[in-house]
């Protein structure tokens, strides 16, 4: 079982490699990747050096070019694919049909993975991507139960990768426009969910208030636990109820389900969090490497205590073990 | 990895004199350190990018003053809380939380989730600064020893007992500090 780990900076990539990641995914410092935040990501030179560091220690590097090119500006995404190949990346992670076609035609030797942003959630969709663009691995959206993943793997010939830890998107991956309503920018087009220039934190009396595009997302007692300022995790009043209307502010932790995911035919386990620090990366990677090592040795996975690294300081198994509210 | 201790506060008996002592020596010392640090790690400014000209208030809540960082000027000045002009962004938390984040022991987002760190003002600028410092893999004890070589020998002797005594993370998590 391969462990695919996030890196938002070269330091985080080295931390992931040193902690035992089999594979690290990262992106360029522009809107070609879905974590386009200030101070984050890699220059071309940094990526080349990072690939060298990883390869020298037996780890692979995947480059996420997983936003959707805008009309008339496709060259930015095309050059990202070429530069990833030039840097020695082991694969690119793509979502857009046009970009997949471009990469398959112009960079046939560069391995292609299908991003979660493509939201391919059934065998027909996955087989189409495999046949049309020779996609070798699909990152499954976080809407599927373990039983559904098993059923998909029976009908496809490509590898599957699933998220096992980190932030959970609302169940419309690749199609989320929530932040567009408040800010005019979205993760899929601009690489930013809740763009930070639209986020405003303020202290009002004894409360900490977070706003996105002028809308109050949540209000917590000063010094209390707080989630990311995203609309999907916001606390709103609807009718006579106040609460998390779209989604609770919790993180995914499927560590206990790893043996079942392996039985379901999954090839790789993905950890979310390219926006997080090297401290997060080192701790999570070390913990999940213990899980994959236990799996290889046919032992039960160790219980992980990762809640303090989680949004809302709490975890869920998400859709893998469906318990809808 | 060591356990997080972001809730440790500096005893008031140690900070009380700072309420009355002048702050200009603190500003000179911190600015000197900031200049040397930014010269030694030029990629910090590259990552901060268009936010280099922003003013960042580092509000270390157990100190009787705040530190105002102005990256492009390599300026790190101390202000009394009620006398500081408005900054572009403010990050508030205990000294223990700041040191744990700077030294790669604690994740900044986790400190924010738990309420140990708070942010106000320009969130983009805060993210740029946080990510730039995280990538720089700083070790404050080594930087101080490099900036003021005279301090290296006493630091070498004092660092481990000081960490044990205070519970603060005074060096990078993944290294043995060079001053040892």
XYZ file of C-alpha atoms in Angstrom:
505
model
C 0.000 0.000 0.000
C 1.447 3.349 -1.058
C 1.294 6.402 1.203
C 0.770 9.646 -0.738
C 1.596 12.709 1.350
C 1.167 16.454 0.929
C 3.878 19.118 0.694
C 3.245 22.838 0.346
C 6.906 23.813 0.598
C 10.289 22.176 -0.044
C 10.784 21.920 3.741
C 7.485 20.042 4.074
C 8.487 17.723 1.230
C 11.748 16.865 2.955
C 9.839 16.320 6.214
C 7.457 13.937 4.412
C 10.287 11.970 2.801
C 12.196 11.753 6.091
C 9.038 10.595 7.915
C 8.569 7.694 5.489
C 6.276 8.904 2.698
C 6.341 6.627 -0.363
C 5.083 9.431 -2.527
C 4.672 13.207 -2.156
C 2.311 15.458 -4.086
C 2.869 19.171 -4.533
C 2.123 22.000 -6.961
C 3.505 25.085 -8.654
C 3.087 28.534 -7.100
C 0.271 29.644 -9.377
C -3.366 28.945 -10.107
C -2.658 25.602 -11.816
C -3.067 23.806 -8.518
C -5.928 23.735 -6.042
C -3.876 25.011 -3.091
C -2.861 28.388 -4.503
C -2.204 30.202 -1.217
C 0.304 32.985 -0.422
C 3.780 31.793 0.490
C 2.979 28.237 -0.552
C 4.100 25.896 -3.340
C 7.127 25.358 -5.539
C 9.120 27.270 -8.127
C 10.461 25.262 -11.076
C 13.927 25.183 -9.512
C 12.556 24.110 -6.119
C 10.583 21.291 -7.740
C 13.652 19.980 -9.575
C 15.644 19.976 -6.330
C 12.756 18.373 -4.426
C 12.451 15.571 -6.986
C 16.182 14.946 -6.612
C 15.846 14.788 -2.812
C 12.896 12.387 -2.983
C 14.335 10.102 -5.657
C 17.643 9.813 -3.805
C 15.670 8.392 -0.870
C 13.371 6.111 -2.868
C 10.277 8.334 -2.804
C 8.219 9.561 -5.764
C 6.907 13.056 -6.514
C 3.527 13.777 -8.095
C 2.656 17.261 -9.354
C -0.932 18.439 -8.957
C -2.050 20.529 -11.923
C -5.628 20.011 -10.949
C -7.516 23.239 -11.569
C -9.493 23.913 -14.746
C -7.726 26.044 -17.405
C -9.541 29.241 -18.283
C -10.291 30.072 -21.942
C -7.438 31.868 -23.651
C -4.978 31.120 -20.821
C -4.373 27.406 -21.443
C -0.642 28.029 -21.989
C -0.127 28.431 -18.211
C -1.437 24.901 -17.608
C 0.383 23.451 -20.650
C 3.724 24.843 -19.472
C 3.077 23.448 -15.986
C 2.762 19.937 -17.454
C 5.950 20.368 -19.506
C 7.862 21.769 -16.514
C 6.717 18.929 -14.265
C 8.067 16.409 -16.769
C 11.299 18.387 -17.139
C 11.752 18.414 -13.337
C 11.561 14.609 -13.296
C 8.127 14.236 -11.679
C 6.834 10.665 -11.526
C 3.304 11.689 -12.519
C 0.975 14.636 -12.906
C -2.427 14.812 -11.251
C -4.939 16.337 -13.677
C -8.668 17.025 -13.638
C -9.587 18.874 -16.822
C -10.526 16.851 -19.924
C -8.731 19.249 -22.265
C -5.562 19.220 -20.195
C -5.647 15.416 -19.985
C -5.922 15.281 -23.790
C -3.061 17.759 -24.149
C -0.825 15.836 -21.732
C -1.605 12.490 -23.387
C -0.753 13.889 -26.826
C 2.304 16.026 -26.010
C 3.766 14.209 -22.988
C 2.813 10.562 -23.551
C 5.594 9.225 -21.320
C 4.510 11.289 -18.316
C 2.269 9.164 -16.100
C -1.201 10.653 -15.579
C -3.333 10.408 -12.454
C -6.910 11.636 -12.329
C -7.464 14.253 -9.641
C -10.268 14.046 -7.106
C -11.357 17.327 -8.693
C -12.584 15.325 -11.718
C -15.132 13.651 -9.428
C -15.008 10.291 -11.241
C -17.171 8.174 -8.942
C -18.282 5.206 -11.050
C -16.642 2.565 -13.285
C -17.975 4.031 -16.557
C -16.423 7.436 -15.874
C -13.133 5.923 -14.725
C -12.898 3.550 -17.687
C -13.551 6.465 -20.032
C -10.582 8.411 -18.571
C -8.414 5.278 -18.753
C -9.306 4.508 -22.365
C -9.265 8.068 -23.700
C -6.196 9.434 -21.874
C -4.361 6.384 -20.538
C -4.928 7.523 -16.954
C -3.123 5.073 -14.672
C -4.578 6.020 -11.309
C -7.799 7.639 -10.106
C -8.157 9.596 -6.874
C -11.664 8.720 -5.753
C -13.994 11.433 -4.458
C -14.839 11.312 -0.778
C -18.453 10.331 -1.417
C -18.024 6.567 -1.616
C -18.491 3.825 0.968
C -15.951 1.001 1.241
C -18.479 -1.335 -0.412
C -18.840 1.055 -3.361
C -15.045 1.288 -3.731
C -14.896 -2.521 -3.797
C -17.518 -2.593 -6.542
C -15.675 0.031 -8.594
C -12.338 -1.788 -8.325
C -13.936 -4.968 -9.703
C -14.836 -3.177 -12.940
C -11.740 -1.088 -13.659
C -8.099 -1.810 -14.553
C -6.512 1.341 -13.173
C -5.189 1.974 -9.674
C -7.346 3.728 -7.083
C -6.181 6.204 -4.448
C -8.380 7.293 -1.548
C -8.139 10.016 1.089
C -7.560 8.725 4.611
C -6.839 11.895 6.579
C -7.409 15.642 6.512
C -9.917 18.273 5.522
C -13.196 17.085 4.055
C -14.806 18.909 1.145
C -18.543 19.165 0.807
C -19.803 16.293 -1.350
C -19.424 17.970 -4.749
C -15.734 17.672 -5.415
C -14.710 19.368 -8.608
C -18.002 21.189 -8.782
C -17.947 23.412 -5.738
C -18.778 27.037 -6.346
C -19.719 27.940 -2.794
C -16.867 30.395 -2.286
C -17.667 32.009 -5.667
C -20.939 33.279 -4.247
C -19.140 35.177 -1.512
C -15.857 36.104 -3.154
C -16.020 35.593 -6.934
C -13.213 33.011 -6.709
C -13.429 29.236 -6.397
C -11.122 26.287 -5.693
C -11.685 24.704 -9.074
C -10.986 27.774 -11.189
C -8.548 29.769 -9.067
C -7.097 27.184 -6.731
C -8.416 28.813 -3.592
C -11.238 27.740 -1.329
C -12.027 30.770 0.838
C -9.355 33.012 -0.735
C -7.465 34.556 2.202
C -7.751 38.116 0.872
C -11.517 37.786 1.435
C -11.175 36.361 4.948
C -11.482 38.756 7.849
C -10.923 37.849 11.491
C -12.031 40.253 14.182
C -12.523 40.358 17.924
C -15.974 41.578 18.928
C -16.464 41.714 22.694
C -15.502 38.277 23.970
C -15.987 36.616 20.590
C -13.690 35.845 17.684
C -15.581 36.401 14.448
C -14.584 35.043 11.031
C -16.066 36.566 7.867
C -15.747 35.566 4.217
C -16.519 38.252 1.659
C -18.327 40.182 4.377
C -20.508 37.240 5.453
C -20.104 36.005 9.022
C -19.036 32.351 8.810
C -18.718 31.622 12.494
C -18.487 33.270 15.871
C -16.632 31.514 18.692
C -15.643 32.548 22.216
C -12.200 34.196 22.107
C -9.548 31.512 22.593
C -12.017 28.721 21.789
C -11.693 26.069 19.081
C -12.309 27.339 15.528
C -12.588 25.718 12.093
C -11.350 27.007 8.717
C -13.375 30.006 7.502
C -15.110 28.094 4.699
C -18.781 28.411 3.821
C -19.268 24.629 3.900
C -18.068 24.483 7.541
C -19.864 27.679 8.591
C -22.296 27.957 11.468
C -25.556 29.499 10.260
C -29.091 30.094 11.426
C -31.733 28.466 9.247
C -35.312 28.786 10.425
C -35.242 28.209 14.159
C -32.036 26.140 14.113
C -28.452 27.354 14.413
C -25.639 24.982 13.509
C -23.445 23.578 10.767
C -25.983 23.544 7.956
C -23.755 22.019 5.258
C -21.092 20.043 7.089
C -19.640 19.654 10.579
C -16.223 21.182 11.219
C -14.348 17.892 11.492
C -11.515 16.164 9.631
C -11.421 12.765 7.973
C -9.546 10.006 9.809
C -9.931 6.606 8.130
C -6.872 5.011 9.737
C -8.967 2.262 11.320
C -10.473 1.437 7.914
C -7.147 0.919 6.117
C -7.308 -2.920 6.215
C -10.802 -2.794 4.678
C -9.652 -0.307 2.048
C -6.796 -2.662 1.170
C -9.276 -5.524 0.802
C -11.372 -3.259 -1.408
C -8.461 -3.159 -3.860
C -7.179 0.348 -3.109
C -3.557 0.950 -4.201
C -2.714 4.187 -2.424
C -3.733 6.177 0.660
C -3.763 9.953 0.397
C -3.290 12.512 3.152
C -4.797 15.960 2.615
C -3.037 19.144 3.713
C -0.667 20.908 1.319
C -1.617 24.134 3.132
C -0.373 22.728 6.450
C 3.080 23.068 8.006
C 5.997 20.658 8.005
C 5.129 19.837 11.650
C 1.718 18.509 10.546
C 3.241 16.631 7.610
C 5.915 14.953 9.738
C 3.462 13.854 12.437
C 0.743 12.559 10.113
C 3.122 10.788 7.750
C 4.915 9.047 10.605
C 1.582 7.925 12.053
C 0.206 6.584 8.761
C 3.499 4.948 7.819
C 3.070 2.893 11.013
C -0.381 1.923 9.717
C 0.879 0.801 6.270
C 3.828 -1.028 7.845
C 1.402 -2.863 10.142
C -0.698 -3.761 7.116
C 2.343 -5.142 5.266
C 3.247 -7.199 8.339
C -0.375 -8.427 8.628
C -0.767 -6.770 12.017
C -3.721 -4.660 13.179
C -3.095 -0.948 12.540
C -2.064 1.040 15.618
C -4.664 3.409 17.063
C -3.730 6.964 16.113
C -4.305 10.007 18.306
C -4.450 12.793 15.765
C -7.486 14.794 16.871
C -5.402 17.790 17.950
C -4.210 18.170 14.345
C -7.789 18.103 13.063
C -10.131 20.897 12.141
C -12.647 21.173 14.991
C -10.304 18.919 17.003
C -12.535 16.000 15.996
C -12.561 13.291 13.337
C -14.997 11.327 11.205
C -14.809 8.329 8.882
C -16.815 10.368 6.377
C -18.656 8.491 3.662
C -16.536 5.322 4.002
C -18.823 4.169 6.792
C -21.968 6.047 5.892
C -23.905 7.338 8.848
C -25.831 10.235 7.346
C -27.496 12.698 9.671
C 8.557 14.599 18.935
C 8.052 16.516 22.128
C 4.613 17.122 23.579
C 3.062 20.507 22.846
C 3.158 22.975 25.690
C 1.617 26.025 24.077
C -0.211 26.971 27.255
C 2.950 27.618 29.275
C 3.231 31.319 30.134
C 6.256 33.354 31.189
C 6.011 33.987 34.964
C 4.835 37.543 35.667
C 7.748 38.115 38.042
C 10.076 37.934 35.016
C 8.032 40.249 32.808
C 7.099 42.846 35.457
C 10.263 44.968 35.026
C 9.577 45.217 31.277
C 6.478 47.297 32.045
C 8.670 50.192 33.160
C 11.984 49.667 31.368
C 12.440 51.461 28.030
C 11.758 49.350 24.941
C 14.331 50.837 22.570
C 17.104 48.363 23.535
C 14.657 45.536 22.814
C 13.865 47.061 19.409
C 17.548 47.428 18.529
C 18.386 43.867 19.556
C 15.393 42.305 17.758
C 15.908 44.359 14.592
C 19.568 43.337 14.491
C 18.492 39.701 14.785
C 15.824 40.157 12.069
C 18.367 41.732 9.688
C 20.866 38.902 10.123
C 18.143 36.294 9.860
C 16.665 37.700 6.645
C 20.138 38.029 5.145
C 20.891 34.397 5.983
C 17.517 33.196 4.646
C 16.727 35.335 1.562
C 13.967 32.947 0.471
C 11.817 34.203 3.361
C 11.292 37.510 1.548
C 10.727 35.703 -1.775
C 7.901 33.699 -0.222
C 6.392 36.681 1.576
C 6.397 38.249 -1.902
C 3.963 41.156 -2.221
C 3.356 41.292 1.542
C 6.973 42.328 2.315
C 5.848 45.873 2.977
C 3.143 44.867 5.457
C 3.391 45.466 9.188
C 2.833 42.307 11.260
C 2.067 42.550 14.966
C 3.380 39.523 16.833
C 1.306 39.808 19.990
C 3.041 37.491 22.429
C 0.401 37.583 25.106
C 2.662 36.819 28.058
C 4.998 39.721 27.245
C 4.111 43.300 28.222
C 4.774 44.569 24.681
C 4.077 43.555 21.104
C 6.639 43.098 18.348
C 6.007 44.815 15.005
C 7.704 43.046 12.087
C 8.233 44.973 8.867
C 9.924 42.410 6.597
C 11.141 44.652 3.760
C 12.852 46.970 6.269
C 14.123 44.025 8.343
C 12.618 45.864 11.250
C 11.373 44.170 14.443
C 10.358 46.816 16.988
C 8.729 46.628 20.389
C 5.635 48.729 21.172
C 3.495 49.081 24.260
C 0.137 47.476 23.499
C -1.853 50.672 23.916
C 0.682 52.754 21.954
C 1.129 50.682 18.808
C -0.132 52.197 15.556
C -2.413 49.964 13.463
C -0.678 47.102 11.666
C -1.824 45.205 8.567
C -2.123 41.953 10.492
C -1.893 40.656 14.026
C -1.035 37.162 15.286
C -1.685 36.583 18.995
C -0.604 33.719 21.220
C 1.724 32.696 24.010
C 5.511 32.713 23.600
C 5.367 28.924 23.900
C 2.954 28.695 20.951
C 5.059 31.018 18.784
C 8.275 29.129 19.543
C 6.664 25.730 18.971
C 5.370 26.877 15.569
C 8.626 28.548 14.548
C 10.645 25.464 15.470
C 8.407 23.013 13.636
C 7.022 21.311 16.743
C 3.464 22.564 16.320
C 1.367 23.126 13.212
C 0.077 26.695 12.891
C -3.375 25.597 11.715
C -3.692 23.221 14.688
C -2.815 26.061 17.066
C -5.495 28.146 15.340
C -8.069 25.308 15.539
C -7.447 24.957 19.282
C -7.630 28.705 19.923
C -3.977 28.886 21.016
C -3.255 31.296 18.141
C -5.532 34.051 16.871
C -5.367 36.091 13.701
C -6.678 39.543 12.825
C -6.315 41.759 9.774
C -4.890 40.699 6.389
C -5.181 36.908 6.357
C -3.231 36.612 3.075
C -0.269 38.391 4.626
C -0.394 36.131 7.686
C -0.422 32.999 5.506
C 2.492 34.287 3.423
C 4.546 34.990 6.567
C 3.645 31.679 8.200
C 4.501 29.659 5.085
C 7.746 31.571 4.489
C 8.965 30.990 8.043
C 7.889 27.353 7.981
C 9.895 26.707 4.821
C 12.962 28.478 6.250
C 13.439 25.760 8.913
C 14.682 28.298 11.445
C 16.464 27.467 14.661
C 16.318 30.553 16.831
C 19.074 29.457 19.174
C 21.450 28.936 16.251
C 20.407 32.246 14.681
C 21.101 34.100 17.954
C 24.457 32.376 18.321
C 25.340 33.279 14.718
C 24.190 36.892 15.143
C 26.031 37.405 18.412
C 29.000 34.993 18.529
C 29.807 36.068 22.085
C 26.540 34.484 23.186
C 27.278 31.105 21.598
C 29.273 29.557 24.498
C 26.775 30.483 27.258
C 23.899 29.432 24.988
C 25.589 26.100 24.428
C 25.691 25.544 28.179
C 22.295 26.984 29.038
C 19.999 25.785 26.247
C 19.166 22.261 27.397
C 18.640 23.177 31.093
C 16.653 26.256 30.022
C 14.354 24.135 27.858
C 13.891 21.683 30.693
C 13.197 24.451 33.194
C 10.787 26.495 31.078
C 9.180 23.818 28.897
C 9.686 26.105 25.894
C 10.856 24.764 22.543
C 14.045 26.766 22.094
C 15.450 24.897 19.099
C 14.221 23.188 15.941
C 12.306 19.975 16.489
C 14.129 17.804 13.964
C 17.706 18.773 14.757
C 20.281 18.889 17.451
C 20.997 22.604 17.591
C 24.375 23.676 16.285
C 25.039 25.573 19.483
C 25.118 22.354 21.502
